[in-house]
PDB file of C-alpha atoms in Angstrom:
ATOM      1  CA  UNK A   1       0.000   0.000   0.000  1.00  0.00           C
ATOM      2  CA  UNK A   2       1.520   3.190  -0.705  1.00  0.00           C
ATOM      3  CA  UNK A   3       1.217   6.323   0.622  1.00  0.00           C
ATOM      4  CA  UNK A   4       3.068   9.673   1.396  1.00  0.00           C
ATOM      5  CA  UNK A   5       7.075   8.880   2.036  1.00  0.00           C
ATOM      6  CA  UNK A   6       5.558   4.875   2.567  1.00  0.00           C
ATOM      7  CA  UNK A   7       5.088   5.573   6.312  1.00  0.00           C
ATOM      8  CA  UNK A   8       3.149   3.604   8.905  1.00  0.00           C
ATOM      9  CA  UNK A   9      -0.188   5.250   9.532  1.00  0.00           C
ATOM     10  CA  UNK A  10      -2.700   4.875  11.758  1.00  0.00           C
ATOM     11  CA  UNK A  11      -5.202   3.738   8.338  1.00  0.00           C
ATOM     12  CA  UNK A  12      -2.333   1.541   7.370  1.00  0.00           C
ATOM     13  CA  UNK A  13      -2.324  -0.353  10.550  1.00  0.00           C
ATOM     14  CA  UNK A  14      -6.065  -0.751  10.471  1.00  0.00           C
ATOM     15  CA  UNK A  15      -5.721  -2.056   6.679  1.00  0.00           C
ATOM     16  CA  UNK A  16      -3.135  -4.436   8.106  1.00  0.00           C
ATOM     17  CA  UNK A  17      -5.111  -5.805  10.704  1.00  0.00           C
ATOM     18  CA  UNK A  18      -8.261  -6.171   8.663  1.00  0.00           C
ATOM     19  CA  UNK A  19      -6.391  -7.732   5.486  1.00  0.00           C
ATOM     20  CA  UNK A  20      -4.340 -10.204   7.881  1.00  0.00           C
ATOM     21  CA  UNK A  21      -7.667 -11.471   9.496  1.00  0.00           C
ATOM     22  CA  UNK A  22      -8.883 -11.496   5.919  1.00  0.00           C
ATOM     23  CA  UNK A  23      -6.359 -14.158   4.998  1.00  0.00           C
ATOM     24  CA  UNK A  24      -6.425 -15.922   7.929  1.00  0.00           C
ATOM     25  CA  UNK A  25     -10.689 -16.244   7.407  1.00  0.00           C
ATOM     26  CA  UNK A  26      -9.979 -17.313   3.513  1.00  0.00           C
ATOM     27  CA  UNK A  27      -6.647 -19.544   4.607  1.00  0.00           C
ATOM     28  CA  UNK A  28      -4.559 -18.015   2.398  1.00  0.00           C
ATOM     29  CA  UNK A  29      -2.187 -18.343   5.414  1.00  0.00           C
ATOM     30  CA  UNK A  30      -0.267 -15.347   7.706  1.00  0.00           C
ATOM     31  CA  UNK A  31       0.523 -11.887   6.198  1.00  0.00           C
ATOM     32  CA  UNK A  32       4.004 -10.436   4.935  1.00  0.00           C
ATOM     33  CA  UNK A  33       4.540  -6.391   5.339  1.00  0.00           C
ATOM     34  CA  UNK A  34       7.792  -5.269   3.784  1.00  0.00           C
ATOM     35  CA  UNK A  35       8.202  -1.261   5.023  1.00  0.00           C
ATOM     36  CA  UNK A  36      10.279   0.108   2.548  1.00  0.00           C
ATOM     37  CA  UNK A  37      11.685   3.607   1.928  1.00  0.00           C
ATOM     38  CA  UNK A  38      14.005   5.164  -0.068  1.00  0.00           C
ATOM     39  CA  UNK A  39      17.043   7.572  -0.656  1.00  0.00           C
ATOM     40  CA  UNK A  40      16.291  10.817  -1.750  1.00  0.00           C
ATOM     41  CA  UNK A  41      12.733  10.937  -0.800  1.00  0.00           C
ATOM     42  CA  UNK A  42      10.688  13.986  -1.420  1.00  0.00           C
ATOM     43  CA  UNK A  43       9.321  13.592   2.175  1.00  0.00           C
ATOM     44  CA  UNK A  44      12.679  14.582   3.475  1.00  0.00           C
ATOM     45  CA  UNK A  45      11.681  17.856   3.171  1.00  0.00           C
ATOM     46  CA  UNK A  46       9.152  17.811   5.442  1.00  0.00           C
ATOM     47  CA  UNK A  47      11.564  17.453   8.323  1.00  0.00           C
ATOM     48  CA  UNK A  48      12.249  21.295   7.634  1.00  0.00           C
ATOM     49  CA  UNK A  49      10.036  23.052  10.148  1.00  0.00           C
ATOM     50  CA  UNK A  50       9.070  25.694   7.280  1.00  0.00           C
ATOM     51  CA  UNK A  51       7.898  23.313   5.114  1.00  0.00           C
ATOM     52  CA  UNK A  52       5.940  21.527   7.385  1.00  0.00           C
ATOM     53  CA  UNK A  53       4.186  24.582   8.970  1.00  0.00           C
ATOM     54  CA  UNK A  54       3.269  25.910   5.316  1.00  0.00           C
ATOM     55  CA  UNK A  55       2.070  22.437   4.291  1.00  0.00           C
ATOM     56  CA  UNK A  56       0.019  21.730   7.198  1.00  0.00           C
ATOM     57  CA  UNK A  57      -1.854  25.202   6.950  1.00  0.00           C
ATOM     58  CA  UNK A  58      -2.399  24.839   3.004  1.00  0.00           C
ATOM     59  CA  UNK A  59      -3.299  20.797   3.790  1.00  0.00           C
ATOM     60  CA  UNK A  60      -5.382  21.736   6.930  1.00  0.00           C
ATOM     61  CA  UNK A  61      -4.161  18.833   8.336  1.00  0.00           C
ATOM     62  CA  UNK A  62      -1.600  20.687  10.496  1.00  0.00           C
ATOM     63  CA  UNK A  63       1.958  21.087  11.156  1.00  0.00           C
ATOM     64  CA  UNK A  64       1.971  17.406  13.538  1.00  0.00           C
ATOM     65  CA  UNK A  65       0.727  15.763  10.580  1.00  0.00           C
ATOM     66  CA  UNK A  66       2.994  16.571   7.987  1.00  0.00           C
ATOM     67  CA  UNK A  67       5.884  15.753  10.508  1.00  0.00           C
ATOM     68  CA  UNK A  68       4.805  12.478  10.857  1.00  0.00           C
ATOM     69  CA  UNK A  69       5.255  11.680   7.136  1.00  0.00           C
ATOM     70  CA  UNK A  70       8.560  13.558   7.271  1.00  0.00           C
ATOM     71  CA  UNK A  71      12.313  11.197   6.620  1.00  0.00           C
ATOM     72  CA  UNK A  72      15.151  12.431   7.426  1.00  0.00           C
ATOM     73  CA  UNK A  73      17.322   9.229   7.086  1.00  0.00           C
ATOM     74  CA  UNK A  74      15.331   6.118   5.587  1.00  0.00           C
ATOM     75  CA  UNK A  75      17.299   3.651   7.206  1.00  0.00           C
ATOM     76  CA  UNK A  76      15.714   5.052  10.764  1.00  0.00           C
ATOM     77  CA  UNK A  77      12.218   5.458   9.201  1.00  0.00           C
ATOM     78  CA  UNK A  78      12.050   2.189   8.254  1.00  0.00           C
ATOM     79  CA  UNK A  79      13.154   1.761  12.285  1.00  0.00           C
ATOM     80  CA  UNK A  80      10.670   3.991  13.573  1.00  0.00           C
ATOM     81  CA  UNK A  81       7.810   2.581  11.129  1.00  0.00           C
ATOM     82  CA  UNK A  82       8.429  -1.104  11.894  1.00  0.00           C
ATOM     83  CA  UNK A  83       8.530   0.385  15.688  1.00  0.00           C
ATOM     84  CA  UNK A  84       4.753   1.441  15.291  1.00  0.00           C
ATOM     85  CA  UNK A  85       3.554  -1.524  13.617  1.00  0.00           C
ATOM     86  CA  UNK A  86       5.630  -3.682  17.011  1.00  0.00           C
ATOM     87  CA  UNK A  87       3.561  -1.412  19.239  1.00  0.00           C
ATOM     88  CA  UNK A  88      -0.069  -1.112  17.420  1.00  0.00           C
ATOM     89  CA  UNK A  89      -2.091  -3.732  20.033  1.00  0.00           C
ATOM     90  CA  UNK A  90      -4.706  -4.663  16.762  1.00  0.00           C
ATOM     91  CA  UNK A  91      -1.628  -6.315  15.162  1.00  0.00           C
ATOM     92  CA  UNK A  92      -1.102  -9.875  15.511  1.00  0.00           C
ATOM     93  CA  UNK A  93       2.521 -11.257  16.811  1.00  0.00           C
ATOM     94  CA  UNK A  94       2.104 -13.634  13.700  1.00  0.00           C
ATOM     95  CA  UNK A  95       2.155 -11.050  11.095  1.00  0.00           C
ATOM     96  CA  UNK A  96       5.545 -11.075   9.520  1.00  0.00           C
ATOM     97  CA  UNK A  97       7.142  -7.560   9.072  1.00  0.00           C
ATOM     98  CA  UNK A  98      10.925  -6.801   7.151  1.00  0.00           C
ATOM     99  CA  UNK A  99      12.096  -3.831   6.599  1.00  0.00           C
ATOM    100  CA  UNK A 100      14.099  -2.446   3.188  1.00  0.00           C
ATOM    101  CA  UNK A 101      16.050   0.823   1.744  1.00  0.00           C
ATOM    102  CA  UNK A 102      16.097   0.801  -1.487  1.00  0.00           C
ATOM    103  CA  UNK A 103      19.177   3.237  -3.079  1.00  0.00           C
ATOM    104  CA  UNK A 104      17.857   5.435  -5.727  1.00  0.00           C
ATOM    105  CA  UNK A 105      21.548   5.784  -6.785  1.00  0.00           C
ATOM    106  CA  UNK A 106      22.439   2.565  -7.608  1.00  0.00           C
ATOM    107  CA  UNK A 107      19.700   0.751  -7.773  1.00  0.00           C
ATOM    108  CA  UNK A 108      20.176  -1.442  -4.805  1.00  0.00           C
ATOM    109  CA  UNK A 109      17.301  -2.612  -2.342  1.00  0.00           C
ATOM    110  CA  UNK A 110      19.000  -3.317   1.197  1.00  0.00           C
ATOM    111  CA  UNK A 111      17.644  -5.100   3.992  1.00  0.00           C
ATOM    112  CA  UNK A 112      17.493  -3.218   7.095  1.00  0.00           C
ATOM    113  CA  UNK A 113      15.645  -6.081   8.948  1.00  0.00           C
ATOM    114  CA  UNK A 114      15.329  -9.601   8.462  1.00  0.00           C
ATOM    115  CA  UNK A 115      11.841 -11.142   7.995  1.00  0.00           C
ATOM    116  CA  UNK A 116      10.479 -12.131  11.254  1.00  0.00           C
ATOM    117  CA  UNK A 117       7.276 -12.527  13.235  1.00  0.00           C
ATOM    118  CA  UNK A 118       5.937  -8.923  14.237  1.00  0.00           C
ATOM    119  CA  UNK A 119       7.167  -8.584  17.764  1.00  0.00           C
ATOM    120  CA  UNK A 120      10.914 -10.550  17.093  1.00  0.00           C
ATOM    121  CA  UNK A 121      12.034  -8.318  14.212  1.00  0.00           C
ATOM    122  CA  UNK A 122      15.808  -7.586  14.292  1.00  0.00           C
ATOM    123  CA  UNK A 123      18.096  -5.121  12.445  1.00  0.00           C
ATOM    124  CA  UNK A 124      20.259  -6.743   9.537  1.00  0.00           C
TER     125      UNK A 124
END
């Protein structure tokens, strides 16, 4: 599912939780979420406290809102994404959840945590 700078959401965990019950009610088996980010991102900008007080006015969303999207280093968002997933209570501890940067420079997509069930995950 993507969505502004690919960051965990509140909506996004509710989709999560709905599609892994989904495939557990169909036995298709557990879920797989890969969180992945990426160099360069255009929601880096949003990390500069300008930015994210002009956005949030013209959005109406607010200034807290647009910093929540913001990435200042992917590897860490990925972190602090994966993080929020680990800590959302809806979330089964089956769910398996990696985490990936991938390198708009050369093209490389690098695991930043192994595969692993929700509440195990460790960094690569």
């Amino acid at each position: 599912m993507r969505n502004i700078g690919g960051r965990v959401t509140d909506d996004l965990i509710e989709q999560i939780a709905i599609l892994h019950a989904l495939a557990g009610i169909v036995g298709e088996g557990s879920l797989e979420v890969a969180i992945v980010h990426h160099t360069d991102c255009g929601a880096s900008r949003f990390a500069n406290p300008q930015v994210r007080q002009r956005l949030g006015q013209a959005a109406g969303t607010g200034e807290a809102a647009i910093e929540r999207l913001a990435i200042a280093d992917p590897q860490s968002s990925v972190a602090e994404d994966l993080d929020r997933l680990r800590a959302a209570p809806t979330l089964s501890d089956e769910l398996v959840v990696a985490g990936y940067v991938y390198d708009v420079t050369d093209g490389q997509v690098r695991e930043t945590f192994a595969p692993s069930s929700l509440r195990e995950g460790t960094r690569s």
